[in-house]
Coordinates of C-alpha atoms in Angstrom, one line a residue:
X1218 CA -3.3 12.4 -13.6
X1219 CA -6.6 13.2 -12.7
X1220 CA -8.5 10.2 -13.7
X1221 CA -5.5 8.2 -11.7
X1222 CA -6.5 10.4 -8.4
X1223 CA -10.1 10.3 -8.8
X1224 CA -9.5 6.0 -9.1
X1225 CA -7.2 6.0 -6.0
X1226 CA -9.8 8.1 -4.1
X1227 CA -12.0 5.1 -4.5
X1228 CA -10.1 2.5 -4.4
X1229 CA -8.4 3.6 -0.8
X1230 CA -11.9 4.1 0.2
X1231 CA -13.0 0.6 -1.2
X1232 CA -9.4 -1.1 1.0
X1233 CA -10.5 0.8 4.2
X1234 CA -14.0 -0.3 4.3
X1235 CA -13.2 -4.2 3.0
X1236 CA -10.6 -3.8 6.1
X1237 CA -13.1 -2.8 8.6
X1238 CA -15.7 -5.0 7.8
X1239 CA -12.9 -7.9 8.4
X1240 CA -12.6 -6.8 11.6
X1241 CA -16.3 -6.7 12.3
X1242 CA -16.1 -10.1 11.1
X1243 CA -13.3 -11.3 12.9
X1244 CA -15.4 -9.3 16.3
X1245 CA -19.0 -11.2 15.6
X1246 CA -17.3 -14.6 15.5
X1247 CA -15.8 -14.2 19.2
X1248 CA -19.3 -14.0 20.4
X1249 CA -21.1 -15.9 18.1
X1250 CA -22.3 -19.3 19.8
X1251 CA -19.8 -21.7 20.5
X1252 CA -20.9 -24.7 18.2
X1253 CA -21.2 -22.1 15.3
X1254 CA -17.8 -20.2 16.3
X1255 CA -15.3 -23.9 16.7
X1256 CA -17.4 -24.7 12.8
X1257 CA -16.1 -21.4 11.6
X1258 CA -12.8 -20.9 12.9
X1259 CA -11.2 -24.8 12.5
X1260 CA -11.7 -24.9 8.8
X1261 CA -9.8 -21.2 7.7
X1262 CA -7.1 -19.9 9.8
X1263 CA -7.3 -16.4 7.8
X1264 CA -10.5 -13.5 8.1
X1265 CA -10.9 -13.4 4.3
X1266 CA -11.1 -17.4 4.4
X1267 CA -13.5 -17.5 6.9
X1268 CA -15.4 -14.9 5.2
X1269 CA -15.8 -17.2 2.2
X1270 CA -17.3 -19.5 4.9
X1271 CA -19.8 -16.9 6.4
X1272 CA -21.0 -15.9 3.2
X1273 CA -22.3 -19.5 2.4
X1274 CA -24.4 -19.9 6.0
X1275 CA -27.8 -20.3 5.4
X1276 CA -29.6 -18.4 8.8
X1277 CA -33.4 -19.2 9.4
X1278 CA -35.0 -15.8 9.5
X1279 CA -38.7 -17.4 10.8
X1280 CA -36.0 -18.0 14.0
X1281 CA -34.0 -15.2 14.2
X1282 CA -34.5 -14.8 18.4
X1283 CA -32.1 -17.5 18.5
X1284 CA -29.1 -16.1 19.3
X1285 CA -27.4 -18.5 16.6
X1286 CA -29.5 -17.9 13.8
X1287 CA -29.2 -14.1 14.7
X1288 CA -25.5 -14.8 14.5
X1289 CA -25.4 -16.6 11.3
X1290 CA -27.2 -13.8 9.7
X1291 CA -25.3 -11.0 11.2
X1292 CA -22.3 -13.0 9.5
X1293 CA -23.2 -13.4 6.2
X1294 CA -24.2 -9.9 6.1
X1295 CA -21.1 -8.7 7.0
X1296 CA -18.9 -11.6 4.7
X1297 CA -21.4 -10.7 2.0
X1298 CA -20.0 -6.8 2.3
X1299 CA -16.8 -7.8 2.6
X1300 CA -16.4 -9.8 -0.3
X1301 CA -18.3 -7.6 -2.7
X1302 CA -15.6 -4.7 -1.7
X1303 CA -12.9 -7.0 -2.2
X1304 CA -13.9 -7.6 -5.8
X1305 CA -14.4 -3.3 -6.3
X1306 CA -11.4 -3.2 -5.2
X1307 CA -9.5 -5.5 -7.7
X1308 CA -11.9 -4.1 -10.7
X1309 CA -10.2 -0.6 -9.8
X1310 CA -6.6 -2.2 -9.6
X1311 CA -7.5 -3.1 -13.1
X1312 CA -8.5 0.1 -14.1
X1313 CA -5.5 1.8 -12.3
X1314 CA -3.1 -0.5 -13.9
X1315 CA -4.5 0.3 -17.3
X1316 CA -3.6 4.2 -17.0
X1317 CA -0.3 3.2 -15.1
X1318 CA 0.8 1.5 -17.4
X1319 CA 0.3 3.7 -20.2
X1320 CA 1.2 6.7 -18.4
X1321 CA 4.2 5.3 -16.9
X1322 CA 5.8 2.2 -18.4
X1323 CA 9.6 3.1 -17.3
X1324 CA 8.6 4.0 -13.6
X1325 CA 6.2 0.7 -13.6
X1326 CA 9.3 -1.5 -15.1
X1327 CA 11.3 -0.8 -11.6
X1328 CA 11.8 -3.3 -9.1
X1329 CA 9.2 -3.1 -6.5
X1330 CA 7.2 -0.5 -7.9
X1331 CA 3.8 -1.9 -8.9
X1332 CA 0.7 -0.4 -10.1
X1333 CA -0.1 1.2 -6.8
X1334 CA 3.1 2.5 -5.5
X1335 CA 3.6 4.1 -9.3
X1336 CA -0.3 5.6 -9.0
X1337 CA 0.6 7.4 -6.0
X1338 CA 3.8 9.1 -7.2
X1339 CA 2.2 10.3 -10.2
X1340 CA -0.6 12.1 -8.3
X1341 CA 2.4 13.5 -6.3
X1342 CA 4.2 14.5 -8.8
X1343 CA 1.7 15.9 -11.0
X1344 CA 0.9 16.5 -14.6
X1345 CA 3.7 19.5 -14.0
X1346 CA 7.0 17.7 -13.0
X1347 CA 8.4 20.3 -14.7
X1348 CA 7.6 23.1 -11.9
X1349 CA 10.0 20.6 -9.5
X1350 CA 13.5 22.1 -10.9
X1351 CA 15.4 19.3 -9.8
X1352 CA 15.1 15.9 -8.1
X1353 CA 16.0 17.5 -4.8
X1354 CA 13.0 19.3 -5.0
X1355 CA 11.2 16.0 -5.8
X1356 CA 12.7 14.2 -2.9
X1357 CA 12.1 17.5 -0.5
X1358 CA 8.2 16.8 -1.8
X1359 CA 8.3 13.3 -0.4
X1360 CA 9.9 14.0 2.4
X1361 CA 12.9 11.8 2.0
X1362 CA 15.6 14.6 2.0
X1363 CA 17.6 14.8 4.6
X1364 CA 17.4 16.8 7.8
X1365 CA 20.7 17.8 9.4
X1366 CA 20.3 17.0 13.5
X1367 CA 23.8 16.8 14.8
X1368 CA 25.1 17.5 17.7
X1369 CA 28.6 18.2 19.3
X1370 CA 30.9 16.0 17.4
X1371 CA 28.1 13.8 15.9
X1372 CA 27.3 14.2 12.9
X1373 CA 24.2 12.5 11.7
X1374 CA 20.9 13.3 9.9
X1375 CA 17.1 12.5 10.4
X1376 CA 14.3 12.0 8.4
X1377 CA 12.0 14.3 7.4
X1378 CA 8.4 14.4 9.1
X1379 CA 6.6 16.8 6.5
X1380 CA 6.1 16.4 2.8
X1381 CA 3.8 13.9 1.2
X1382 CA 3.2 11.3 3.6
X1383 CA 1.7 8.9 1.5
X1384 CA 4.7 9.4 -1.7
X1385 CA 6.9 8.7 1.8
X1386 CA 5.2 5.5 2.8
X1387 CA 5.3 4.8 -0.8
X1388 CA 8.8 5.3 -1.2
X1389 CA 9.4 3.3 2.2
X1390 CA 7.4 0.4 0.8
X1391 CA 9.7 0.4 -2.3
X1392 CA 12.9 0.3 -0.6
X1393 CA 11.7 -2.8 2.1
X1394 CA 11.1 -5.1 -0.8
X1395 CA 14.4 -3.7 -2.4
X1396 CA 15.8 -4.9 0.7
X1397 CA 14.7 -8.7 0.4
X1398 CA 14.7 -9.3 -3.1
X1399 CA 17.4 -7.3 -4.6
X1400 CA 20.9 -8.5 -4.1
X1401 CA 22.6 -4.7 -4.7
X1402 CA 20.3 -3.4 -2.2
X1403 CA 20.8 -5.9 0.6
X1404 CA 24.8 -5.7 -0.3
X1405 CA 24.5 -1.8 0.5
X1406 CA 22.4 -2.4 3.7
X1407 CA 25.0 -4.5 5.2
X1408 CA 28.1 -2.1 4.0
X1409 CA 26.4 1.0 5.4
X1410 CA 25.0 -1.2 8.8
X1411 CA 28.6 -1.9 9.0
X1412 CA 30.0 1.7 9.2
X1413 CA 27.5 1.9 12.1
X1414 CA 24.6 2.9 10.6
X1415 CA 21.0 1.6 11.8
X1416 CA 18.2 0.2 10.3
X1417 CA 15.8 3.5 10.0
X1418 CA 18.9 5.1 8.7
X1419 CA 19.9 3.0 6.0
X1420 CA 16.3 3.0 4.8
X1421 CA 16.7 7.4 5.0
X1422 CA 19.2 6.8 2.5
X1423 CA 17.9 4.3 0.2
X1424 CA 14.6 6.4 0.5
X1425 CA 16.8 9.4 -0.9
X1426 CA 18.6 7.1 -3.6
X1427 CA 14.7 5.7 -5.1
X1428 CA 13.3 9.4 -5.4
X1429 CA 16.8 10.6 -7.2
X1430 CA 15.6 7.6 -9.8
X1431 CA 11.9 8.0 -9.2
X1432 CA 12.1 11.4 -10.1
X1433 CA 14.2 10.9 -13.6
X1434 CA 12.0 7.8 -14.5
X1435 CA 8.7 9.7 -13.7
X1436 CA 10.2 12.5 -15.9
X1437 CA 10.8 10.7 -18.9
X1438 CA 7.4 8.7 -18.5
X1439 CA 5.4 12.2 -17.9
X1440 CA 7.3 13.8 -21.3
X1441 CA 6.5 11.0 -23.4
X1442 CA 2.8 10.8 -22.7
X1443 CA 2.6 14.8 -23.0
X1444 CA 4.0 14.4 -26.5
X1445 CA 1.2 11.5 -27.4

């Protein structure tokens, strides 16, 4: 699990600063010179396409007091950083899904768990799943139990604002694309939405319901490598 944490460390570093120097990006064409800006922006629609475009300008460095050749290399340095973090960041995804994989084939083979999501809630859970007794305790760790807050004759629950945050958002991120792609999970949303429920709290539940399975699959993945 170690190796997996020490890859995610870099890799989240590696998505943070590829997202940043987007935005610079996106910030240096809004006042780079107009001619320069209109041949930029009206062939890509998208950052990462325009920085493909940036990092092919060509500045005159013998003329860089001109604001536009200034601007063009300003550009290119920035696309030039951007796109050489954007390939570090999918050599690591293909790192990380290499010790995924093997360390958690059954958890990987869910629906909407990919390489990432499945990263993150080993590191969570640890090389030790054993010291969480039950997947209550696993779910009370990503902070998708639920948190009694009724009042009078309501009776209703809330979610959880400690635990991991990140296994949370994980486990979040899980049950949204289990919401548009799988036919059981949407069939649920709309019979719970139906007894009045709203949209956070039918995502509480589901939340609950993927680290009850989470938790067992992780298990079994975790026991079998151990015995390797």
């Amino acid at each position: 699990m170690e190796a997996i944490r020490l890859l995610r460390v870099a890799r989240s570093g590696a998505v943070k600063a590829h997202t940043a120097a987007l935005c610079q990006l996106g910030e240096l064409l809004v006042t780079a010179p107009e001619p320069l800006r209109q041949q930029l922006t009206s062939q890509r629609k998208t950052l990462p396409g325009r920085a493909m475009l940036c990092a092919r300008l060509r500045p005159d460095r013998t003329r860089l007091e001109d604001p536009g050749q200034a601007a063009k290399l300003a550009l290119r340095a920035v696309a030039d950083r951007a796109l050489a973090l954007r390939q570090q960041v999918r050599q690591l995804d293909q790192q990380l899904s290499r010790l995924v994989t093997r360390a958690a084939p059954r958890t990987t083979a869910l629906l909407g768990v990919g390489t990432v999501h499945a990263s993150q809630l080993l590191v969570t859970a640890g090389q030790n799943l054993q010291r969480l007794r039950s997947e209550a305790a696993f779910a009370h760790l990503c902070a998708a139990d639920p948190i009694p807050a009724s009042s009078g004759k309501t009776t209703r629950h809330r979610l959880n604002p400690g635990g991991d945050r990140d296994a949370n958002m994980t486990l979040h991120m899980v049950a949204v694309v289990r919401l548009r792609y799988c036919q059981r999970t949407r069939a649920y949303a709309q019979r719970r939405t139906a007894q009045g429920k709203s949209k956070r709290e039918v995502l509480r539940c589901r939340k609950r319901y993927l680290a009850r399975q989470l938790y067992h699959t992780l298990q079994a993945d975790l026991a079998a490598l151990n015995n390797t």
